[in-house]
Amino acid sequence: MALKDQIMADLKQAMKNKDQDRLRVLRSLKSSLLEREISERKEGEATLSDEQVIEVLMKAAKQRKESIEQFEKGGRDDLAQSEKDELEIINSYLPEMLSEEEVRDIAREKIDQLGAENMADMGKVMGAMMQELKGKAEGSVVSKVVKEELS
């Protein structure tokens, strides 16, 4: 079953179960997916691939993480907890992300392949890394690791 279909099926199930928290998150995801689908349309219909769905989910997860950080800074633990709950639901649809150590191993390999030596080569390495790790690792983790390896 495609990831988008799974989200839609879970949305229906959340409606039947009257699970308001899950329903709210899944409706938000559905809206984001439809928005992305519309932007991808050239002529007629467009269906999102699982990779595109994962991109949308990663963006939603990133937004929740940023919100959690801001709410915690502002002392709003109640709102931060709500965002954490939403993030947990979103993460249940995302594939297992690579650990920092796994990203580091791939970064070392790419740096050797590309012959990168210093921070001036960071853009070249990041481009190659993000293309390979799209949907498998967060950009912030990749950026941090590449900076450390090139320093």
Short mmCIF file of C-alpha atoms in Angstrom, two decimals:
data_model
loop_
_atom_site.label_atom_id
_atom_site.label_comp_id
_atom_site.label_asym_id
_atom_site.label_seq_id
_atom_site.Cartn_x
_atom_site.Cartn_y
_atom_site.Cartn_z
CA MET A 1 0.00 0.00 0.00
CA ALA A 2 1.33 3.41 -0.96
CA LEU A 3 2.18 5.74 1.90
CA LYS A 4 -0.47 8.28 0.89
CA ASP A 5 -3.12 5.54 0.78
CA GLN A 6 -2.04 4.40 4.25
CA ILE A 7 -2.45 7.93 5.61
CA MET A 8 -5.93 8.21 4.05
CA ALA A 9 -6.96 4.81 5.45
CA ASP A 10 -5.71 5.82 8.90
CA LEU A 11 -7.63 9.10 8.59
CA LYS A 12 -10.86 7.18 8.02
CA GLN A 13 -10.06 4.88 10.94
CA ALA A 14 -9.38 7.87 13.21
CA MET A 15 -12.80 9.28 12.24
CA LYS A 16 -14.48 6.00 13.10
CA ASN A 17 -12.59 5.77 16.41
CA LYS A 18 -13.28 9.45 17.21
CA ASP A 19 -9.56 9.89 17.92
CA GLN A 20 -9.52 13.69 17.75
CA ASP A 21 -5.77 14.19 18.20
CA ARG A 22 -4.81 11.71 15.48
CA LEU A 23 -7.60 13.02 13.27
CA ARG A 24 -6.33 16.60 13.54
CA VAL A 25 -2.79 15.59 12.53
CA LEU A 26 -3.91 13.35 9.68
CA ARG A 27 -6.22 16.05 8.30
CA SER A 28 -3.30 18.45 8.36
CA LEU A 29 -1.14 15.93 6.51
CA LYS A 30 -3.90 15.30 3.98
CA SER A 31 -4.13 19.03 3.35
CA SER A 32 -0.36 19.30 2.85
CA LEU A 33 -0.37 16.31 0.50
CA LEU A 34 -3.21 17.76 -1.58
CA GLU A 35 -1.41 21.09 -1.73
CA ARG A 36 1.75 19.37 -2.99
CA GLU A 37 -0.26 17.32 -5.49
CA ILE A 38 -1.83 20.48 -6.92
CA SER A 39 1.56 22.16 -7.23
CA GLU A 40 2.92 19.10 -9.10
CA ARG A 41 0.11 19.08 -11.68
CA LYS A 42 1.12 20.01 -15.16
CA GLU A 43 -1.82 18.83 -17.23
CA GLY A 44 -4.64 16.93 -15.58
CA GLU A 45 -4.07 14.65 -12.63
CA ALA A 46 -0.92 14.17 -10.60
CA THR A 47 -0.18 11.47 -8.08
CA LEU A 48 2.58 11.76 -5.56
CA SER A 49 5.26 9.13 -5.29
CA ASP A 50 6.16 7.76 -1.88
CA GLU A 51 9.35 9.84 -2.04
CA GLN A 52 7.32 13.03 -2.52
CA VAL A 53 4.97 12.03 0.31
CA ILE A 54 8.01 11.51 2.57
CA GLU A 55 9.25 15.01 1.65
CA VAL A 56 5.91 16.46 2.77
CA LEU A 57 6.03 14.44 6.00
CA MET A 58 9.60 15.53 6.72
CA LYS A 59 8.61 19.16 6.24
CA ALA A 60 5.69 18.71 8.65
CA ALA A 61 7.97 17.01 11.18
CA LYS A 62 10.51 19.83 10.89
CA GLN A 63 7.77 22.41 11.50
CA ARG A 64 6.69 20.54 14.65
CA LYS A 65 10.28 20.37 15.93
CA GLU A 66 10.72 24.11 15.43
CA SER A 67 7.42 24.76 17.21
CA ILE A 68 8.45 22.56 20.13
CA GLU A 69 11.70 24.49 20.46
CA GLN A 70 9.88 27.85 20.42
CA PHE A 71 7.21 26.76 22.90
CA GLU A 72 9.83 25.41 25.30
CA LYS A 73 11.76 28.69 25.09
CA GLY A 74 8.54 30.54 25.87
CA GLY A 75 7.75 28.31 28.84
CA ARG A 76 4.63 26.86 27.19
CA ASP A 77 5.13 23.19 28.06
CA ASP A 78 1.46 22.41 27.39
CA LEU A 79 1.73 23.53 23.76
CA ALA A 80 5.14 21.88 23.40
CA GLN A 81 3.64 18.58 24.56
CA SER A 82 0.83 18.88 22.03
CA GLU A 83 3.40 19.40 19.27
CA LYS A 84 5.43 16.42 20.53
CA ASP A 85 2.34 14.24 20.31
CA GLU A 86 1.74 15.42 16.73
CA LEU A 87 5.39 14.80 15.86
CA GLU A 88 5.11 11.25 17.17
CA ILE A 89 2.17 10.57 14.86
CA ILE A 90 4.01 12.04 11.85
CA ASN A 91 7.16 10.05 12.65
CA SER A 92 5.14 6.84 12.59
CA TYR A 93 4.79 7.31 8.81
CA LEU A 94 8.41 8.27 8.16
CA PRO A 95 11.02 5.62 7.40
CA GLU A 96 13.75 5.04 9.96
CA MET A 97 16.22 7.91 9.70
CA LEU A 98 19.94 7.26 9.46
CA SER A 99 21.93 7.82 12.62
CA GLU A 100 24.54 10.55 12.78
CA GLU A 101 27.29 7.92 12.63
CA GLU A 102 25.82 6.38 9.46
CA VAL A 103 25.60 9.85 7.90
CA ARG A 104 29.22 10.48 8.94
CA ASP A 105 30.39 7.28 7.17
CA ILE A 106 28.58 8.29 3.97
CA ALA A 107 29.97 11.84 4.25
CA ARG A 108 33.56 10.56 4.52
CA GLU A 109 32.96 8.38 1.47
CA LYS A 110 31.52 11.30 -0.55
CA ILE A 111 34.33 13.63 0.51
CA ASP A 112 36.88 11.09 -0.72
CA GLN A 113 34.96 10.52 -3.97
CA LEU A 114 34.69 14.22 -4.71
CA GLY A 115 38.19 15.08 -3.52
CA ALA A 116 36.84 17.75 -1.18
CA GLU A 117 39.43 19.23 1.14
CA ASN A 118 38.00 22.28 2.91
CA MET A 119 34.88 24.32 3.63
CA ALA A 120 35.00 25.81 0.11
CA ASP A 121 33.90 22.39 -1.16
CA MET A 122 30.96 22.13 1.24
CA GLY A 123 28.31 23.02 -1.38
CA LYS A 124 29.55 20.32 -3.72
CA VAL A 125 29.53 17.70 -0.94
CA MET A 126 26.14 18.81 0.44
CA GLY A 127 24.55 18.62 -3.01
CA ALA A 128 25.75 15.07 -3.51
CA MET A 129 24.85 14.04 0.03
CA MET A 130 21.33 15.46 -0.01
CA GLN A 131 20.61 13.84 -3.37
CA GLU A 132 21.67 10.46 -1.98
CA LEU A 133 20.10 10.83 1.48
CA LYS A 134 16.81 12.49 0.49
CA GLY A 135 14.16 11.11 2.84
CA LYS A 136 16.74 9.14 4.81
CA ALA A 137 18.36 11.87 6.91
CA GLU A 138 17.55 15.40 8.02
CA GLY A 139 19.36 18.19 6.24
CA SER A 140 20.49 19.76 9.50
CA VAL A 141 22.23 16.53 10.56
CA VAL A 142 23.88 16.15 7.15
CA SER A 143 25.04 19.78 7.22
CA LYS A 144 26.48 19.43 10.72
CA VAL A 145 28.37 16.24 9.83
CA VAL A 146 29.77 17.65 6.57
CA LYS A 147 30.97 20.80 8.36
CA GLU A 148 32.71 18.71 11.01
CA GLU A 149 34.34 16.44 8.43
CA LEU A 150 35.58 19.32 6.28
CA SER A 151 36.94 21.33 9.22
#
